[in-house]
Amino acid sequence: MPAIVSVKKLRKAYDTGFVALKGIDLDIEEGEILALLGPNGAGKTTLISTICGITVPTSGSVTVGGHDTIRDYRAARSLIGLVPQEINLEPFEKVENSVAFSRGLFGKPKDPAKVAEILKLLSLDDKAGSKIKELSGGMKRRVLIAKALAHEPRVLFLDEPTAGVDVELRKDMWNVVADLKSHGVTIILTTHYIEEAEAIADRVGIISKGEILRVQDKTEMMNQMGRKELRVDLTQPVDAIPDALSDYKLALSPDGRAVTYTYDTRADRTGIRRMLNDLDAAGLQMADLATQQSSLEEIFTSLVKEQQT
Amino acid sequence: MNWTAIRAIYAFEMARFFRTITQSLVSPVLSTSLYFVVFGTAIGSRIESVEGVSYGAFIVPGLIMLSVMTQATSNASFGIYFPKFIGTIYELLSAPVNFLEITLGYVGAAATKALFIGVIIFVTAFFFVDIQVQHPVAMVAFLLMTCVSFALLGFIIGIWAGNFEQLQLIPLLIITPLVFLGGSFYSVTMLPPVWQTITMFNPVVYLISGFRWAFFGTADVPVALSLAAIAFFMVACMTAIWWIFRTGWRIRQ
């Protein structure tokens, strides 16, 4: 499938000399949810702002739906909806007027039915006539999404949609995103919450210090990079791990009742069987076994550490 | 040209005006009435006439200009500064619109608001003094051009301003003094010769003189010069705005 958003060698250096983006290459496929994961200051917002036209790139290019975002900015921007990180809304405006304004700004003819439909999609239909300042924080975020969707974009950028939002609202937001995806909208969201990327993304891009370290299918990334842990509960507590088992770099729990073995799922051999045999030979009897997949968070941390060394 | 976008910005800005319609209209009407009471009646009763026109009527064009210039400037500067201040500017910058469309929307709305107020003052003046308009077409033309030029100026101020103090600074320190010293309440010919020369460096003199000519047929400076002055001012503001959007000065990083 051709990419709906294609970023080529995108570089952004500020006058202060700070380089926010160091030659980003990124292809986003139509209909997917891509999570851009990175610590604060990684360049996530700069990347989004540059694609959307708020920031001017120093070099490199971006196309959206095949249209260059600078030469052919009208066609490119018409396809994009942007939900900013901050809640930037006119407090005294009514919800429906604010959404209708966004639609007009993007050159779409007035269509109250369409606006009503978008408000309904975001469960804002009963707030259509309310002033924005009367809404709760979560509702305001929905208004921002409604405004971004007002011109029926094909690509939606969500910049930290759940920053500072409580758990319930976050889950709620994830449902909204899933719903939008089912309507065929391509979604790019930035986040520094790993669980968010893990919960809703199809692909994850890891960005740090203005560089994309890796973009990959979420499950694939976790399988490939994932280290798994095998925890063995012992029938009798031990004071120390016998020397015969030192090769396995086992970790002993503080109470001496369990050892943890970390292995790499990418390796040809995980070494589990041999380790268990040696465990048995050393006279440790197992009571139970449990394995655990390492999270995206650990993958992320190890990648960022790798970059720094 | 994205006319839908221009209309959207214009309508959105006008909605703000109509939301606060009472404040928007009551205060200029009240202050104009005060000017008439103080200048027209109290002081005017001791001044017979200026250039053959009763003093009360003589100050009408100047009063309209005073309000129109300050209102156009403040409305346009606030109109574009507010989105910057609350952050909604992101939407304008990411929309498929160019600088001309954004300018037309904001400046058009600010100019319309100023025009409204100008007309209201004109109507209010009827209750206080006899006014005749000798050149109605020229009057409308001068009024429109003044609304647009000062809205353009206000737009530039709004983009430049980094805080609310700066937003007030230029209107307060430059525009108000220039308008007061620009012959709003007197004829330039009433000044001593030295001051007559100095006054000619005040661009507002040309605007008020031309506008007054449209009312009474008498002017301090030739009408053609007035027209040229306002046209020059308008072009200068347009050029500045074009440069601002081309370079992204103060708005786009």
XYZ file of C-alpha atoms in Angstrom:
562
model
C 0.000 0.000 0.000
C 1.423 3.442 -0.857
C 2.222 5.677 2.076
C -0.310 8.414 2.792
C 2.304 10.463 4.622
C 5.883 10.306 3.470
C 8.625 12.145 5.341
C 12.009 12.379 3.645
C 15.247 13.517 5.293
C 13.347 16.059 7.359
C 15.610 18.374 9.299
C 14.742 21.251 11.574
C 17.367 23.482 13.115
C 16.325 26.491 15.144
C 18.101 29.850 15.073
C 19.480 29.061 18.513
C 21.443 26.215 16.925
C 19.280 23.534 18.483
C 18.560 20.732 16.033
C 15.100 19.351 16.784
C 14.903 16.925 13.858
C 18.010 15.262 12.459
C 16.937 13.965 9.086
C 13.765 12.012 9.754
C 12.587 9.383 7.260
C 9.136 8.003 7.902
C 6.350 6.445 5.847
C 2.869 6.212 7.271
C 0.440 3.790 5.695
C -3.172 4.578 5.041
C -5.562 3.370 7.731
C -3.009 2.544 10.381
C -2.508 3.873 13.875
C 1.093 4.868 14.352
C 2.328 5.800 17.792
C 5.385 8.021 17.986
C 6.923 7.183 21.273
C 9.620 9.243 22.866
C 10.668 11.132 25.960
C 9.873 14.828 26.401
C 11.914 16.943 24.034
C 12.504 14.078 21.586
C 11.100 16.079 18.662
C 7.640 14.526 18.470
C 5.736 17.808 18.461
C 8.236 19.435 16.099
C 7.796 16.552 13.670
C 4.011 16.873 13.740
C 4.124 20.682 13.528
C 6.392 20.479 10.513
C 4.132 18.033 8.703
C 1.099 20.223 9.468
C 2.721 23.472 8.328
C 3.088 25.239 11.670
C 6.850 24.909 11.634
C 8.968 25.458 8.533
C 11.517 22.685 7.885
C 15.174 23.571 7.408
C 15.530 20.883 4.742
C 13.879 17.691 3.571
C 10.342 17.195 2.366
C 6.961 15.839 3.366
C 4.152 14.640 1.129
C 0.614 13.940 2.260
C -1.550 11.977 -0.142
C 1.171 12.623 -2.737
C 1.045 16.412 -2.272
C 4.137 18.285 -1.134
C 3.332 20.136 2.102
C 5.073 23.302 0.937
C 4.651 23.515 -2.833
C 1.146 22.092 -2.801
C 0.186 23.098 0.734
C -3.512 23.572 0.057
C -4.081 20.034 -1.162
C -1.792 18.560 1.496
C -3.285 20.455 4.433
C -6.854 19.716 3.329
C -6.143 16.058 4.069
C -4.788 16.691 7.552
C -6.488 17.234 10.878
C -4.421 18.311 13.860
C -5.252 17.942 17.528
C -2.712 19.965 19.493
C -1.273 19.010 22.843
C -2.497 22.085 24.676
C -6.193 22.762 25.032
C -6.327 25.794 22.762
C -9.929 26.888 22.386
C -11.919 30.118 22.337
C -13.586 29.995 25.762
C -16.646 32.080 24.882
C -17.518 30.300 21.654
C -20.206 27.658 21.390
C -19.061 24.122 20.615
C -20.959 23.815 17.324
C -19.786 27.244 16.105
C -16.210 26.425 16.893
C -16.430 23.166 14.944
C -18.254 24.851 12.061
C -15.524 27.521 11.962
C -12.828 24.871 11.589
C -14.754 23.322 8.713
C -15.035 26.684 6.955
C -11.385 27.497 7.543
C -10.427 24.359 5.658
C -12.575 25.457 2.750
C -15.459 23.041 3.197
C -18.973 24.381 2.595
C -21.319 24.780 5.553
C -22.914 21.500 6.564
C -24.719 21.544 9.927
C -25.675 17.866 9.504
C -22.011 16.885 9.109
C -21.025 18.949 12.152
C -23.800 17.286 14.164
C -22.566 13.877 12.996
C -19.009 14.621 14.138
C -20.243 15.880 17.507
C -22.246 12.683 17.892
C -19.214 10.552 17.051
C -17.410 12.234 19.942
C -20.446 12.074 22.255
C -20.648 15.852 22.239
C -24.128 16.059 20.721
C -25.719 17.263 23.943
C -23.017 19.939 24.336
C -23.426 21.467 20.875
C -24.946 24.674 22.222
C -22.716 24.959 25.300
C -19.969 27.515 25.607
C -16.539 25.891 25.598
C -15.571 27.372 28.972
C -18.471 25.450 30.561
C -16.993 22.082 29.550
C -14.756 19.765 31.548
C -11.170 19.133 30.483
C -12.022 15.811 28.870
C -14.880 17.358 26.920
C -12.616 20.171 25.711
C -10.206 17.593 24.352
C -13.101 16.034 22.474
C -13.953 19.440 21.042
C -10.370 19.726 19.783
C -10.758 16.368 18.053
C -14.132 17.406 16.627
C -12.548 20.580 15.226
C -9.743 18.554 13.671
C -12.289 16.200 12.086
C -14.614 18.982 10.915
C -13.220 19.039 7.378
C -13.249 15.241 7.100
C -9.469 14.730 6.954
C -7.912 11.429 5.931
C -5.023 11.774 8.337
C -5.400 12.789 11.961
C -2.483 13.889 14.114
C -3.021 13.629 17.848
C -0.282 15.299 19.837
C -0.209 13.734 23.304
C -3.964 13.195 23.388
C -3.960 11.836 26.906
C -1.295 13.947 28.598
C -2.574 14.893 32.021
C -5.800 12.974 31.576
C -7.020 10.535 34.215
C -7.141 6.799 33.600
C -10.821 6.615 32.810
C -10.691 9.442 30.293
C -7.605 7.922 28.741
C -9.408 4.663 28.085
C -12.281 6.705 26.748
C -9.938 8.494 24.358
C -8.538 5.165 23.161
C -12.061 4.084 22.285
C -12.535 7.284 20.294
C -9.310 6.572 18.399
C -10.329 2.988 17.674
C -13.672 4.267 16.449
C -12.010 6.765 14.115
C -9.787 4.043 12.716
C -12.881 2.010 11.912
C -14.076 5.036 9.916
C -10.939 4.751 7.793
C -8.954 7.631 9.304
C -5.177 7.229 9.477
C -4.012 8.219 12.943
C -0.620 9.362 14.120
C -0.358 9.994 17.808
C 2.542 11.023 19.930
C 2.856 9.861 23.444
C 5.334 9.282 26.167
C 3.045 6.735 27.785
C 4.264 3.357 26.671
C 1.046 1.671 27.709
C -0.806 3.943 25.334
C 1.277 2.862 22.357
C 0.985 -0.727 23.504
C -2.788 -0.472 23.855
C -3.845 1.168 20.595
C -1.077 1.374 18.008
C -0.589 -0.885 14.990
C 2.957 0.305 14.591
C 5.300 2.040 16.952
C 7.971 4.560 16.027
C 10.564 5.261 18.633
C 11.936 8.769 18.503
C 14.660 10.253 20.625
C 16.800 13.368 20.251
C 15.407 14.203 16.837
C 16.011 10.766 15.336
C 13.720 7.857 14.632
C 15.422 4.874 16.172
C 13.024 2.252 14.928
C 9.592 1.919 13.349
C 7.995 -1.459 13.496
C 4.817 -3.415 13.864
C 4.039 -3.355 17.555
C 3.752 -7.110 18.099
C 6.725 -7.799 15.887
C 8.795 -5.316 17.817
C 7.860 -6.894 21.072
C 8.557 -10.369 19.759
C 11.854 -9.456 18.221
C 13.184 -7.287 20.891
C 11.279 -8.693 23.730
C 13.202 -10.402 26.434
C 11.226 -12.843 28.435
C 11.600 -13.758 32.017
C 11.141 -17.193 33.493
C 10.428 -17.266 37.164
C 10.973 -20.507 39.022
C 9.460 -20.882 42.470
C 11.410 -23.209 44.719
C 10.038 -25.663 47.248
C 12.825 -24.832 49.710
C 14.352 -21.366 50.093
C 18.080 -21.055 49.358
C 20.641 -18.577 50.716
C 22.572 -18.259 47.490
C 22.540 -19.548 43.936
C 24.868 -22.542 43.601
C 28.088 -21.867 41.646
C 27.145 -24.531 39.121
C 24.364 -22.215 37.884
C 26.460 -19.047 37.608
C 26.413 -19.133 33.772
C 22.685 -18.448 33.716
C 22.928 -15.135 35.593
C 19.951 -16.013 37.699
C 18.427 -13.482 40.025
C 17.433 -14.678 43.447
C 14.388 -13.186 45.123
C 15.014 -11.548 48.516
C 13.235 -14.338 50.392
C 15.261 -16.971 48.538
C 12.132 -18.743 47.338
C 12.370 -17.927 43.618
C 14.956 -17.454 40.887
C 14.417 -15.481 37.695
C 16.009 -16.389 34.391
C 16.044 -13.806 31.591
C 16.246 -15.070 28.012
C 16.022 -13.674 24.542
C 13.205 -14.931 22.327
C 15.275 -14.048 19.229
C 18.063 -16.468 20.155
C 18.233 -19.921 18.504
C 18.125 -21.538 21.862
C 16.535 -20.034 24.889
C 18.507 -22.302 27.179
C 15.467 -22.976 29.319
C 15.634 -26.755 29.214
C 19.346 -26.855 30.031
C 18.876 -24.362 32.849
C 16.043 -26.372 34.345
C 18.096 -29.576 34.145
C 21.037 -27.891 35.843
C 18.713 -26.481 38.448
C 17.506 -29.969 39.171
C 21.076 -31.313 39.237
C 22.058 -28.624 41.740
C 19.359 -29.947 44.023
C 16.872 -27.104 43.707
C 13.353 -28.358 43.375
C 10.828 -26.286 41.545
C 7.336 -25.645 42.802
C 6.024 -23.537 39.952
C 6.970 -21.789 36.675
C 5.860 -18.515 35.134
C 7.006 -16.565 32.073
C 6.545 -12.885 31.436
C 7.019 -10.774 28.297
C 8.995 -7.606 28.815
C 7.008 -4.471 28.050
C 7.506 -1.830 25.379
C 8.839 0.337 28.125
C 11.866 -1.862 28.608
C 12.398 -2.108 24.862
C 12.180 1.623 24.650
C 14.579 2.215 27.499
C 17.139 -0.172 26.074
C 16.933 1.456 22.618
C 17.345 4.945 23.975
C 20.249 3.799 26.141
C 21.855 2.212 23.089
C 21.631 5.549 21.273
C 23.244 7.375 24.136
C 26.248 5.073 24.383
C -8.674 31.783 -3.416
C -10.256 30.001 -0.466
C -13.375 32.180 -0.133
C -15.011 29.771 2.303
C -12.131 30.261 4.695
C -12.256 34.054 4.368
C -15.972 33.965 5.081
C -15.431 31.634 8.054
C -12.847 33.949 9.648
C -14.962 37.021 8.916
C -18.138 35.493 10.356
C -16.300 34.202 13.424
C -14.860 37.652 14.143
C -18.177 39.399 13.545
C -19.849 36.939 15.931
C -17.469 38.142 18.639
C -18.536 41.718 17.885
C -22.227 40.903 18.064
C -21.785 38.926 21.284
C -20.687 42.130 22.958
C -22.817 44.441 20.833
C -23.897 46.644 23.738
C -20.358 47.381 24.860
C -19.234 47.673 21.279
C -21.750 50.384 20.469
C -22.742 52.081 23.705
C -19.291 53.320 24.632
C -18.500 55.095 21.329
C -21.979 56.660 21.254
C -21.595 57.848 24.838
C -18.115 59.271 24.356
C -19.156 61.013 21.134
C -22.123 62.566 22.896
C -19.761 63.816 25.585
C -17.510 65.394 22.950
C -20.520 67.183 21.498
C -21.615 68.430 24.900
C -18.151 69.609 25.913
C -16.630 70.796 22.631
C -19.709 71.496 20.582
C -21.960 73.145 23.107
C -19.771 74.482 25.900
C -16.711 75.581 23.918
C -18.440 75.834 20.564
C -20.817 78.483 21.868
C -17.783 80.797 22.183
C -16.425 79.953 18.727
C -18.701 81.338 16.083
C -17.672 79.266 13.113
C -14.654 77.686 11.462
C -14.294 78.201 7.735
C -17.963 79.117 7.539
C -19.182 76.007 9.355
C -20.571 76.011 12.898
C -17.992 74.583 15.300
C -20.319 71.793 16.412
C -20.687 70.586 12.840
C -17.016 71.232 12.064
C -15.811 68.642 14.578
C -18.126 65.855 13.311
C -15.743 64.501 10.622
C -12.836 64.628 13.081
C -14.842 62.800 15.731
C -15.862 60.077 13.312
C -12.257 59.715 12.181
C -11.014 59.570 15.763
C -13.360 56.707 16.615
C -12.919 54.853 13.347
C -9.125 54.935 13.534
C -8.902 53.795 17.140
C -11.635 51.168 16.737
C -10.223 49.713 13.511
C -6.764 49.492 15.062
C -7.837 47.968 18.353
C -10.298 45.516 16.798
C -7.818 44.209 14.247
C -4.932 44.019 16.698
C -7.046 42.177 19.245
C -8.556 39.923 16.562
C -5.213 38.415 15.582
C -3.492 38.778 18.951
C -6.172 36.803 20.805
C -5.637 33.530 18.859
C -1.917 33.956 19.452
C -2.526 34.516 23.156
C -4.878 31.563 23.685
C -3.054 29.325 21.209
C -5.805 28.823 18.622
C -3.437 30.274 16.006
C -2.290 26.690 15.327
C -5.495 26.187 13.416
C -4.881 29.138 11.097
C -1.313 28.045 10.469
C -2.250 24.467 9.630
C -5.236 25.403 7.453
C -5.067 25.498 3.645
C -5.101 29.301 3.591
C -2.553 31.898 2.533
C -1.648 35.253 4.052
C -4.020 37.171 1.828
C -6.990 35.083 2.939
C -6.158 35.359 6.643
C -5.642 39.113 6.276
C -8.868 39.601 4.344
C -10.845 37.743 6.992
C -9.455 39.562 10.019
C -8.965 42.996 8.482
C -12.340 42.816 6.740
C -14.095 42.080 10.030
C -12.206 44.798 11.946
C -12.907 47.336 9.202
C -16.595 46.414 9.212
C -16.808 46.898 12.973
C -15.113 50.293 12.702
C -17.456 51.235 9.870
C -20.461 50.315 12.020
C -19.221 52.585 14.781
C -18.456 55.389 12.321
C -21.998 55.231 10.986
C -23.457 55.164 14.507
C -21.507 58.299 15.416
C -22.622 59.968 12.200
C -26.229 59.209 13.103
C -25.708 60.352 16.704
C -24.271 63.644 15.432
C -27.563 64.358 13.650
C -29.216 64.727 17.046
C -26.796 67.463 18.090
C -25.926 69.516 15.023
C -26.938 70.284 11.452
C -24.617 68.499 9.068
C -24.567 68.576 5.334
C -22.561 66.212 3.166
C -21.475 67.836 -0.074
C -19.615 64.861 -1.562
C -21.312 61.687 -0.276
C -19.367 59.320 -2.534
C -16.033 60.790 -1.460
C -17.180 60.645 2.163
C -17.943 56.923 1.933
C -14.693 56.309 0.066
C -12.575 58.109 2.677
C -14.382 56.368 5.501
C -13.897 52.927 3.950
C -10.242 53.497 3.155
C -9.570 54.746 6.664
C -11.311 51.715 8.188
C -9.278 49.341 6.042
C -5.907 51.076 6.444
C -6.103 51.302 10.199
C -7.377 47.742 10.448
C -4.274 46.720 8.470
C -2.114 48.680 10.880
C -3.866 47.060 13.839
C -3.315 43.634 12.286
C 0.427 44.308 12.156
C 0.411 45.503 15.774
C -1.475 42.355 16.823
C 1.117 40.122 15.185
C 3.983 42.125 16.629
C 2.644 42.374 20.172
C 4.067 39.923 22.683
C 1.710 40.884 25.512
C -1.379 42.940 26.239
C 0.660 46.038 27.212
C 2.326 46.128 23.826
C -1.067 45.698 22.227
C -2.176 48.980 23.830
C 1.144 50.765 23.446
C 1.056 51.948 19.834
C -2.617 52.982 19.797
C -2.124 54.884 23.048
C 1.245 56.474 22.392
C 1.106 57.085 18.667
C -2.343 56.908 17.128
C -4.329 58.883 19.725
C -1.840 61.806 19.843
C -1.568 61.898 16.054
C -5.339 61.990 15.713
C -5.781 64.708 18.349
C -3.014 66.773 16.780
C -4.221 65.986 13.288
C -6.905 68.643 13.184
C -9.822 66.651 14.591
C -11.047 69.602 16.605
C -9.514 72.533 14.754
C -8.482 73.670 11.334
C -4.776 73.557 10.589
C -5.047 77.157 9.361
C -5.823 78.201 12.931
C -2.264 77.266 13.991
C 0.791 79.571 13.973
C 2.824 79.168 10.725
C 5.603 77.110 12.329
C 3.119 74.596 13.681
C 1.330 74.508 10.381
C 4.548 73.237 8.800
C 5.221 70.710 11.549
C 1.643 69.450 11.365
C 2.151 68.553 7.722
C 4.364 65.656 8.850
C 1.407 64.130 10.646
C -0.185 61.657 8.209
C -3.533 61.855 9.981
C -3.904 65.503 8.911
C -4.339 64.357 5.308
C -7.029 61.859 6.196
C -9.093 64.214 8.348
C -8.726 67.045 5.865
C -9.952 64.895 3.003
C -12.841 63.561 5.044
C -13.839 67.070 6.127
C -13.712 68.226 2.529
C -16.280 65.549 1.677
C -18.592 67.110 4.271
C -18.096 70.838 3.835
C -16.099 71.312 0.654
C -13.198 72.968 2.463
C -9.860 71.301 3.126
C -6.522 72.055 4.768
C -4.596 70.193 2.084
C -5.494 69.377 -1.528
C -7.906 66.415 -1.775
C -5.674 64.612 -4.252
C -2.877 64.724 -1.703
C -5.215 63.251 0.920
C -6.111 60.412 -1.411
C -2.483 59.772 -2.246
C -1.574 59.737 1.441
C -4.164 57.153 2.383
C -3.367 54.993 -0.644
C 0.317 55.082 0.280
C -0.470 54.151 3.874
C -2.612 51.221 2.760
C 0.051 49.892 0.374
C 2.741 50.234 3.048
C 0.677 48.174 5.510
C -0.091 45.523 2.888
C 3.602 45.220 2.069
C 4.483 44.837 5.736
C 1.871 42.090 6.155
C 3.048 40.292 3.037
C 6.594 40.353 4.425
C 5.409 39.089 7.825
C 3.716 36.052 6.318
C 6.499 35.382 3.855
C 9.115 35.247 6.596
C 6.822 33.865 9.280
C 7.939 36.720 11.558
C 6.502 36.299 15.071
C 4.041 33.629 13.969
C 5.692 30.671 12.269
C 8.944 29.163 13.479
